[in-house]
């Protein structure tokens, strides 16, 4: 047992407290005068710090020897249809919970200098954070879907009010993002209702009531055709969220149109809901469907990696470079899911955590650059390391992590994915590895064109990061280095989640079985 473990009745409230902290902060801000900008920011920072500290406690107190779902809380909500307010975490969801709160805390400080409608901004930001967090701690499919829907509205409002982009209008970017997310959620809703009806019929035959609980749904047996149809719906629904080709075009525009904090959350954790959903729901409940669609997903994933990386080479806007880079990196996660083995899934979760931290740091530094220079045009920048050496450190490390430099958090995720994928999909793995070449080219060129070169006198008035602006730099750089140098701190936890959730047994069975012979 972990030495930090609490009594079960106490520990079960850790996750609800973490979820309620940003909600309570938003509630307090509603009653603060709009002129109290500094107080509003401090309340938002305190709310996100509380959630971060609680998630760190969960990370260290989680009993790895016991494994399985811990910190569980289950409250019947709508018994007639089997809905429970059920929270809990395991080795797969804890990294996502920690990632969410790391980015949430730093996103507040990345928005510290905002002056336009400060009160409304932080209320919406805190609601968005709570919605994302809820998806990773929910053990009930209905509650998972509810939190996912909560995420969509704040994002749309924040993009159209506080967003900025030169290529397209922020209204266009916000509407495009929202339409894609809602279309994806519509397909998820169809799959969810179909699953509930099928599961309810099976449970009724056994004399049991209906349920939406993930673990109970995963124990039931579904025929092959049903699994293929439902996983196909999930693949498109979650795939559009994770920016799977050809459902990816909303993502770069969404990044460019969003304010810095939303770009950080969008790239850092919102996309990860798609990968998490495919693993938690898709693979666990519909393994035969996953096996059927895996070849298609693998091909689309390779297109993700190469196409998006190639497009990133041609971009002139900082956010669009990182936006297409994010689409490319999500291709590695999709390849790992398609490989259907323990090693690749471990790598997928590690990669989601790594990319979340890296992209959040990248967008935070880009946000500060835009705030100080009023441009994101790469051609207009250059030599910024002379005037802003602290910002240059963060930008440089984000770029190095993005190309998978050993010693940074991304390296172990990519390496584990390739190890797991090459055994099952050798051609896809080799082609995917080739995508690293494009990644290195656009990353190094971006760093060179923005940070280095001769000193440009027009930027001599710029002030380096200071005060609250240093928080995202210090926190995210620390996480990138620590988890890069000591990757087992995250990998061991992820592996316990894959093993204890039963996913390892499911993957072993589905890869060996012929279609129709698993059950």
PDB file of N, CA and C in Angstrom, residues 116-152:
ATOM      1  N   UNK A 116      -9.023  42.257 -21.817  1.00  0.00           N
ATOM      2  CA  UNK A 116     -10.361  42.350 -22.398  1.00  0.00           C
ATOM      3  C   UNK A 116     -11.306  41.353 -21.736  1.00  0.00           C
ATOM      4  N   UNK A 117     -12.314  41.865 -21.029  1.00  0.00           N
ATOM      5  CA  UNK A 117     -13.351  41.024 -20.416  1.00  0.00           C
ATOM      6  C   UNK A 117     -12.728  39.890 -19.609  1.00  0.00           C
ATOM      7  N   UNK A 118     -11.915  40.291 -18.661  1.00  0.00           N
ATOM      8  CA  UNK A 118     -11.144  39.338 -17.857  1.00  0.00           C
ATOM      9  C   UNK A 118     -12.056  38.368 -17.103  1.00  0.00           C
ATOM     10  N   UNK A 119     -13.118  38.896 -16.545  1.00  0.00           N
ATOM     11  CA  UNK A 119     -14.020  38.076 -15.735  1.00  0.00           C
ATOM     12  C   UNK A 119     -14.623  36.939 -16.551  1.00  0.00           C
ATOM     13  N   UNK A 120     -15.188  37.273 -17.702  1.00  0.00           N
ATOM     14  CA  UNK A 120     -15.816  36.257 -18.544  1.00  0.00           C
ATOM     15  C   UNK A 120     -14.797  35.247 -19.059  1.00  0.00           C
ATOM     16  N   UNK A 121     -13.603  35.736 -19.380  1.00  0.00           N
ATOM     17  CA  UNK A 121     -12.559  34.854 -19.914  1.00  0.00           C
ATOM     18  C   UNK A 121     -12.226  33.745 -18.925  1.00  0.00           C
ATOM     19  N   UNK A 122     -11.963  34.112 -17.675  1.00  0.00           N
ATOM     20  CA  UNK A 122     -11.518  33.103 -16.705  1.00  0.00           C
ATOM     21  C   UNK A 122     -12.668  32.210 -16.241  1.00  0.00           C
ATOM     22  N   UNK A 123     -13.887  32.712 -16.238  1.00  0.00           N
ATOM     23  CA  UNK A 123     -15.021  31.846 -15.927  1.00  0.00           C
ATOM     24  C   UNK A 123     -15.133  30.747 -16.983  1.00  0.00           C
ATOM     25  N   UNK A 124     -15.078  31.127 -18.253  1.00  0.00           N
ATOM     26  CA  UNK A 124     -15.177  30.145 -19.333  1.00  0.00           C
ATOM     27  C   UNK A 124     -13.981  29.201 -19.336  1.00  0.00           C
ATOM     28  N   UNK A 125     -12.791  29.734 -19.061  1.00  0.00           N
ATOM     29  CA  UNK A 125     -11.593  28.897 -19.030  1.00  0.00           C
ATOM     30  C   UNK A 125     -11.702  27.831 -17.944  1.00  0.00           C
ATOM     31  N   UNK A 126     -12.177  28.205 -16.780  1.00  0.00           N
ATOM     32  CA  UNK A 126     -12.300  27.251 -15.672  1.00  0.00           C
ATOM     33  C   UNK A 126     -13.365  26.193 -15.954  1.00  0.00           C
ATOM     34  N   UNK A 127     -14.458  26.594 -16.606  1.00  0.00           N
ATOM     35  CA  UNK A 127     -15.481  25.608 -16.997  1.00  0.00           C
ATOM     36  C   UNK A 127     -14.909  24.632 -18.017  1.00  0.00           C
ATOM     37  N   UNK A 128     -14.145  25.150 -18.969  1.00  0.00           N
ATOM     38  CA  UNK A 128     -13.500  24.304 -19.965  1.00  0.00           C
ATOM     39  C   UNK A 128     -12.564  23.297 -19.304  1.00  0.00           C
ATOM     40  N   UNK A 129     -11.785  23.757 -18.354  1.00  0.00           N
ATOM     41  CA  UNK A 129     -10.849  22.875 -17.644  1.00  0.00           C
ATOM     42  C   UNK A 129     -11.599  21.770 -16.901  1.00  0.00           C
ATOM     43  N   UNK A 130     -12.682  22.136 -16.227  1.00  0.00           N
ATOM     44  CA  UNK A 130     -13.468  21.145 -15.495  1.00  0.00           C
ATOM     45  C   UNK A 130     -14.063  20.113 -16.446  1.00  0.00           C
ATOM     46  N   UNK A 131     -14.537  20.568 -17.607  1.00  0.00           N
ATOM     47  CA  UNK A 131     -15.110  19.640 -18.576  1.00  0.00           C
ATOM     48  C   UNK A 131     -14.095  18.627 -19.070  1.00  0.00           C
ATOM     49  N   UNK A 132     -12.900  19.093 -19.406  1.00  0.00           N
ATOM     50  CA  UNK A 132     -11.848  18.176 -19.869  1.00  0.00           C
ATOM     51  C   UNK A 132     -11.455  17.211 -18.767  1.00  0.00           C
ATOM     52  N   UNK A 133     -11.283  17.730 -17.547  1.00  0.00           N
ATOM     53  CA  UNK A 133     -10.895  16.872 -16.433  1.00  0.00           C
ATOM     54  C   UNK A 133     -11.922  15.776 -16.185  1.00  0.00           C
ATOM     55  N   UNK A 134     -13.195  16.143 -16.299  1.00  0.00           N
ATOM     56  CA  UNK A 134     -14.251  15.181 -16.042  1.00  0.00           C
ATOM     57  C   UNK A 134     -14.224  13.985 -16.969  1.00  0.00           C
ATOM     58  N   UNK A 135     -13.817  14.178 -18.223  1.00  0.00           N
ATOM     59  CA  UNK A 135     -13.774  13.054 -19.163  1.00  0.00           C
ATOM     60  C   UNK A 135     -12.743  12.009 -18.754  1.00  0.00           C
ATOM     61  N   UNK A 136     -11.670  12.435 -18.101  1.00  0.00           N
ATOM     62  CA  UNK A 136     -10.600  11.501 -17.756  1.00  0.00           C
ATOM     63  C   UNK A 136     -10.830  10.776 -16.432  1.00  0.00           C
ATOM     64  N   UNK A 137     -11.724  11.281 -15.606  1.00  0.00           N
ATOM     65  CA  UNK A 137     -11.958  10.609 -14.326  1.00  0.00           C
ATOM     66  C   UNK A 137     -13.308   9.899 -14.292  1.00  0.00           C
ATOM     67  N   UNK A 138     -14.116  10.060 -15.342  1.00  0.00           N
ATOM     68  CA  UNK A 138     -15.441   9.433 -15.368  1.00  0.00           C
ATOM     69  C   UNK A 138     -15.316   7.933 -15.602  1.00  0.00           C
ATOM     70  N   UNK A 139     -16.055   7.153 -14.832  1.00  0.00           N
ATOM     71  CA  UNK A 139     -16.133   5.701 -15.020  1.00  0.00           C
ATOM     72  C   UNK A 139     -17.466   5.300 -15.628  1.00  0.00           C
ATOM     73  N   UNK A 140     -18.304   6.265 -15.892  1.00  0.00           N
ATOM     74  CA  UNK A 140     -19.628   6.044 -16.468  1.00  0.00           C
ATOM     75  C   UNK A 140     -19.660   6.696 -17.854  1.00  0.00           C
ATOM     76  N   UNK A 141     -20.091   5.951 -18.856  1.00  0.00           N
ATOM     77  CA  UNK A 141     -20.081   6.448 -20.234  1.00  0.00           C
ATOM     78  C   UNK A 141     -20.972   7.668 -20.408  1.00  0.00           C
ATOM     79  N   UNK A 142     -22.117   7.689 -19.753  1.00  0.00           N
ATOM     80  CA  UNK A 142     -23.022   8.838 -19.846  1.00  0.00           C
ATOM     81  C   UNK A 142     -22.351  10.093 -19.288  1.00  0.00           C
ATOM     82  N   UNK A 143     -21.689   9.964 -18.147  1.00  0.00           N
ATOM     83  CA  UNK A 143     -21.005  11.101 -17.527  1.00  0.00           C
ATOM     84  C   UNK A 143     -19.825  11.543 -18.391  1.00  0.00           C
ATOM     85  N   UNK A 144     -19.109  10.579 -18.962  1.00  0.00           N
ATOM     86  CA  UNK A 144     -18.016  10.886 -19.885  1.00  0.00           C
ATOM     87  C   UNK A 144     -18.527  11.752 -21.040  1.00  0.00           C
ATOM     88  N   UNK A 145     -19.618  11.330 -21.648  1.00  0.00           N
ATOM     89  CA  UNK A 145     -20.174  12.062 -22.786  1.00  0.00           C
ATOM     90  C   UNK A 145     -20.679  13.435 -22.345  1.00  0.00           C
ATOM     91  N   UNK A 146     -21.253  13.524 -21.167  1.00  0.00           N
ATOM     92  CA  UNK A 146     -21.746  14.799 -20.648  1.00  0.00           C
ATOM     93  C   UNK A 146     -20.610  15.810 -20.503  1.00  0.00           C
ATOM     94  N   UNK A 147     -19.504  15.383 -19.920  1.00  0.00           N
ATOM     95  CA  UNK A 147     -18.369  16.290 -19.766  1.00  0.00           C
ATOM     96  C   UNK A 147     -17.778  16.677 -21.127  1.00  0.00           C
ATOM     97  N   UNK A 148     -17.768  15.738 -22.052  1.00  0.00           N
ATOM     98  CA  UNK A 148     -17.268  16.047 -23.398  1.00  0.00           C
ATOM     99  C   UNK A 148     -18.103  17.152 -24.036  1.00  0.00           C
ATOM    100  N   UNK A 149     -19.408  17.094 -23.885  1.00  0.00           N
ATOM    101  CA  UNK A 149     -20.286  18.117 -24.450  1.00  0.00           C
ATOM    102  C   UNK A 149     -20.082  19.463 -23.766  1.00  0.00           C
ATOM    103  N   UNK A 150     -19.778  19.444 -22.468  1.00  0.00           N
ATOM    104  CA  UNK A 150     -19.539  20.682 -21.737  1.00  0.00           C
ATOM    105  C   UNK A 150     -18.351  21.442 -22.319  1.00  0.00           C
ATOM    106  N   UNK A 151     -17.391  20.708 -22.860  1.00  0.00           N
ATOM    107  CA  UNK A 151     -16.167  21.315 -23.385  1.00  0.00           C
ATOM    108  C   UNK A 151     -16.438  22.199 -24.607  1.00  0.00           C
ATOM    109  N   UNK A 152     -17.394  21.821 -25.438  1.00  0.00           N
ATOM    110  CA  UNK A 152     -17.548  22.441 -26.764  1.00  0.00           C
ATOM    111  C   UNK A 152     -17.932  23.916 -26.684  1.00  0.00           C
TER     112      UNK A 152
END
